[in-house]
PDB file of C-alpha atoms in Angstrom:
ATOM      1  CA  MET A  13      93.071-139.750  86.265  1.00 77.00           C
ATOM      2  CA  LEU A  14      94.797-138.375  89.348  1.00 82.00           C
ATOM      3  CA  LEU A  15      96.881-140.808  91.382  1.00 85.00           C
ATOM      4  CA  ALA A  16      98.914-140.548  94.567  1.00 83.00           C
ATOM      5  CA  ILE A  17     101.358-143.001  96.091  1.00 84.00           C
ATOM      6  CA  GLY A  18      99.404-145.456  98.226  1.00 85.00           C
ATOM      7  CA  ASP A  19      96.206-145.426  96.149  1.00 88.00           C
ATOM      8  CA  VAL A  20      94.668-148.834  95.480  1.00 91.00           C
ATOM      9  CA  VAL A  21      94.421-149.524  91.742  1.00 92.00           C
ATOM     10  CA  ARG A  22      93.522-152.436  89.481  1.00 92.00           C
ATOM     11  CA  ASP A  23      95.395-153.594  86.392  1.00 90.00           C
ATOM     12  CA  ARG A  24      92.778-154.112  83.667  1.00 90.00           C
ATOM     13  CA  ARG A  25      94.842-156.741  81.829  1.00 90.00           C
ATOM     14  CA  ASP A  26      94.767-159.396  84.541  1.00 89.00           C
ATOM     15  CA  ASP A  27      92.551-157.827  87.258  1.00 87.00           C
ATOM     16  CA  ALA A  28      95.468-157.637  89.707  1.00 89.00           C
ATOM     17  CA  VAL A  29      94.825-155.256  92.605  1.00 92.00           C
ATOM     18  CA  GLY A  30      97.719-153.435  94.236  1.00 91.00           C
ATOM     19  CA  THR A  31      98.910-150.095  95.535  1.00 91.00           C
ATOM     20  CA  VAL A  32     100.732-147.367  93.658  1.00 90.00           C
ATOM     21  CA  ALA A  33     104.426-147.503  94.527  1.00 89.00           C
ATOM     22  CA  GLY A  34     105.543-144.799  92.114  1.00 88.00           C
ATOM     23  CA  ILE A  35     104.614-142.840  89.042  1.00 87.00           C
ATOM     24  CA  ALA A  36     106.819-142.357  85.990  1.00 83.00           C
ATOM     25  CA  SER A  37     106.009-140.870  82.598  1.00 80.00           C
ATOM     26  CA  GLY A  38     103.132-142.956  81.257  1.00 83.00           C
ATOM     27  CA  THR A  39     103.859-145.795  83.675  1.00 90.00           C
ATOM     28  CA  VAL A  40     102.539-146.608  87.129  1.00 91.00           C
ATOM     29  CA  LEU A  41     104.603-148.810  89.435  1.00 90.00           C
ATOM     30  CA  LEU A  42     102.152-151.278  90.957  1.00 91.00           C
ATOM     31  CA  ARG A  43     103.054-153.040  94.223  1.00 92.00           C
ATOM     32  CA  LEU A  44     101.613-156.567  94.361  1.00 89.00           C
ATOM     33  CA  ASN A  45     102.513-158.400  97.580  1.00 86.00           C
ATOM     34  CA  ASP A  46     106.331-158.077  97.589  1.00 85.00           C
ATOM     35  CA  ALA A  47     106.823-157.465  93.866  1.00 89.00           C
ATOM     36  CA  VAL A  48     106.696-154.161  92.013  1.00 91.00           C
ATOM     37  CA  ARG A  49     105.840-154.162  88.335  1.00 91.00           C
ATOM     38  CA  PRO A  50     105.389-151.359  85.807  1.00 91.00           C
ATOM     39  CA  VAL A  51     101.916-151.006  84.306  1.00 91.00           C
ATOM     40  CA  PRO A  52     100.977-148.594  81.495  1.00 91.00           C
ATOM     41  CA  SER A  53      98.776-145.815  82.851  1.00 87.00           C
ATOM     42  CA  ALA A  54      96.063-146.645  80.292  1.00 88.00           C
ATOM     43  CA  ASN A  55      95.578-150.054  81.940  1.00 88.00           C
ATOM     44  CA  VAL A  56      95.147-148.701  85.476  1.00 91.00           C
ATOM     45  CA  GLU A  57      91.767-148.247  87.117  1.00 91.00           C
ATOM     46  CA  MET A  58      91.270-146.500  90.478  1.00 89.00           C
ATOM     47  CA  VAL A  59      89.735-148.650  93.228  1.00 89.00           C
ATOM     48  CA  ALA A  60      90.260-146.562  96.382  1.00 87.00           C
ATOM     49  CA  CYS A  61      92.113-143.431  97.457  1.00 82.00           C
ATOM     50  CA  ALA A  62      94.836-143.568 100.062  1.00 75.00           C
ATOM     51  CA  VAL A  63      94.074-141.835 103.341  1.00 74.00           C
ATOM     52  CA  GLN A  64      96.828-139.940 105.076  1.00 74.00           C
ATOM     53  CA  PRO A  65      97.163-140.895 108.752  1.00 78.00           C
ATOM     54  CA  ARG A  66      96.337-138.210 111.271  1.00 83.00           C
ATOM     55  CA  THR A  67      99.389-136.695 112.842  1.00 89.00           C
ATOM     56  CA  PRO A  68      99.720-134.102 115.597  1.00 93.00           C
ATOM     57  CA  SER A  69     100.924-131.525 113.071  1.00 91.00           C
ATOM     58  CA  THR A  70      97.800-131.938 110.895  1.00 90.00           C
ATOM     59  CA  ASP A  71      95.631-131.664 114.014  1.00 92.00           C
ATOM     60  CA  VAL A  72      97.377-128.415 114.986  1.00 95.00           C
ATOM     61  CA  ALA A  73      97.040-127.122 111.418  1.00 94.00           C
ATOM     62  CA  ASN A  74      93.309-127.936 111.413  1.00 93.00           C
ATOM     63  CA  LEU A  75      92.885-126.164 114.734  1.00 96.00           C
ATOM     64  CA  CYS A  76      94.726-123.087 113.428  1.00 96.00           C
ATOM     65  CA  PHE A  77      92.610-123.056 110.251  1.00 96.00           C
ATOM     66  CA  VAL A  78      89.389-123.237 112.271  1.00 96.00           C
ATOM     67  CA  ALA A  79      90.621-120.440 114.551  1.00 97.00           C
ATOM     68  CA  LEU A  80      91.511-118.240 111.570  1.00 96.00           C
ATOM     69  CA  GLY A  81      88.116-118.994 110.035  1.00 95.00           C
ATOM     70  CA  LEU A  82      86.311-118.041 113.242  1.00 96.00           C
ATOM     71  CA  ILE A  83      88.318-114.832 113.592  1.00 96.00           C
ATOM     72  CA  THR A  84      87.577-113.881 109.985  1.00 95.00           C
ATOM     73  CA  GLY A  85      83.908-114.746 110.424  1.00 95.00           C
ATOM     74  CA  VAL A  86      83.582-112.637 113.567  1.00 95.00           C
ATOM     75  CA  VAL A  87      85.331-109.690 111.913  1.00 96.00           C
ATOM     76  CA  MET A  88      83.040-109.867 108.875  1.00 95.00           C
ATOM     77  CA  GLY A  89      79.952-110.359 111.075  1.00 94.00           C
ATOM     78  CA  THR A  90      80.938-107.329 113.134  1.00 95.00           C
ATOM     79  CA  ALA A  91      81.339-105.273 109.971  1.00 95.00           C
ATOM     80  CA  VAL A  92      77.870-106.305 108.792  1.00 95.00           C
ATOM     81  CA  ALA A  93      76.401-105.522 112.224  1.00 95.00           C
ATOM     82  CA  GLN A  94      77.945-102.027 112.154  1.00 96.00           C
ATOM     83  CA  LEU A  95      76.339-101.444 108.760  1.00 95.00           C
ATOM     84  CA  GLY A  96      72.941-102.156 110.286  1.00 93.00           C
ATOM     85  CA  GLY A  97      72.430-105.816 109.413  1.00 90.00           C
ATOM     86  CA  GLY A  98      69.929-107.895 111.331  1.00 92.00           C
ATOM     87  CA  ALA A  99      70.799-110.814 113.576  1.00 94.00           C
ATOM     88  CA  VAL A 100      70.042-113.442 110.921  1.00 95.00           C
ATOM     89  CA  LEU A 101      72.231-111.678 108.363  1.00 95.00           C
ATOM     90  CA  VAL A 102      75.096-111.281 110.848  1.00 95.00           C
ATOM     91  CA  PHE A 103      74.894-114.953 111.816  1.00 95.00           C
ATOM     92  CA  SER A 104      74.783-116.160 108.209  1.00 95.00           C
ATOM     93  CA  VAL A 105      77.723-113.959 107.168  1.00 95.00           C
ATOM     94  CA  THR A 106      79.759-115.072 110.193  1.00 95.00           C
ATOM     95  CA  PHE A 107      79.022-118.749 109.588  1.00 96.00           C
ATOM     96  CA  THR A 108      79.650-118.518 105.829  1.00 96.00           C
ATOM     97  CA  PHE A 109      82.987-116.765 106.210  1.00 95.00           C
ATOM     98  CA  ALA A 110      84.149-119.112 108.978  1.00 95.00           C
ATOM     99  CA  VAL A 111      83.356-122.214 106.926  1.00 95.00           C
ATOM    100  CA  ALA A 112      84.739-120.785 103.679  1.00 95.00           C
ATOM    101  CA  VAL A 113      88.049-119.669 105.165  1.00 95.00           C
ATOM    102  CA  SER A 114      88.549-122.868 107.187  1.00 94.00           C
ATOM    103  CA  SER A 115      87.778-125.221 104.301  1.00 92.00           C
ATOM    104  CA  GLY A 116      89.757-123.103 101.847  1.00 92.00           C
ATOM    105  CA  LEU A 117      92.882-123.185 103.998  1.00 93.00           C
ATOM    106  CA  LYS A 118      92.486-126.911 104.628  1.00 91.00           C
ATOM    107  CA  GLY A 119      92.027-127.577 100.923  1.00 86.00           C
ATOM    108  CA  ALA A 120      95.032-125.457 100.024  1.00 88.00           C
ATOM    109  CA  PHE A 121      97.514-126.832 102.549  1.00 87.00           C
ATOM    110  CA  LEU A 122      96.360-130.287 103.691  1.00 83.00           C
ATOM    111  CA  ARG A 123      95.216-131.844 100.419  1.00 74.00           C
ATOM    112  CA  PRO A 124      96.883-135.023  99.157  1.00 67.00           C
ATOM    113  CA  ARG A 125      99.354-134.492  96.347  1.00 69.00           C
ATOM    114  CA  ARG A 126      98.003-136.204  93.257  1.00 69.00           C
ATOM    115  CA  ILE A 127      99.617-136.557  89.834  1.00 67.00           C
ATOM    116  CA  ARG A 128      97.688-136.792  86.575  1.00 67.00           C
ATOM    117  CA  VAL A 129      98.514-139.962  84.618  1.00 62.00           C
TER     118      VAL A 129
END
């Protein structure tokens, strides 16, 4: 199971629900109210993933990734058009490259860091 700090997990022994405060070798630090207690990773069950808050830097990064995707899509669509491709083929290549590059960059740089426990 992959966990990140802030994920909501449940302790199977006593059904206590808390957030992940830290991860050590074979142990997950579970924050319950104001207390933190170690729980073996075998007794932890994922309830919900933590969501990173939107910040201006992630918004700018998303905008840059979309711009790079559009530029790449237009370049590839232009190359297909010069090779004699029809309008539908040019549009589909442009759209596919724009989406692939944008989502690939977002997945590579803006993904949450998760640790296998």
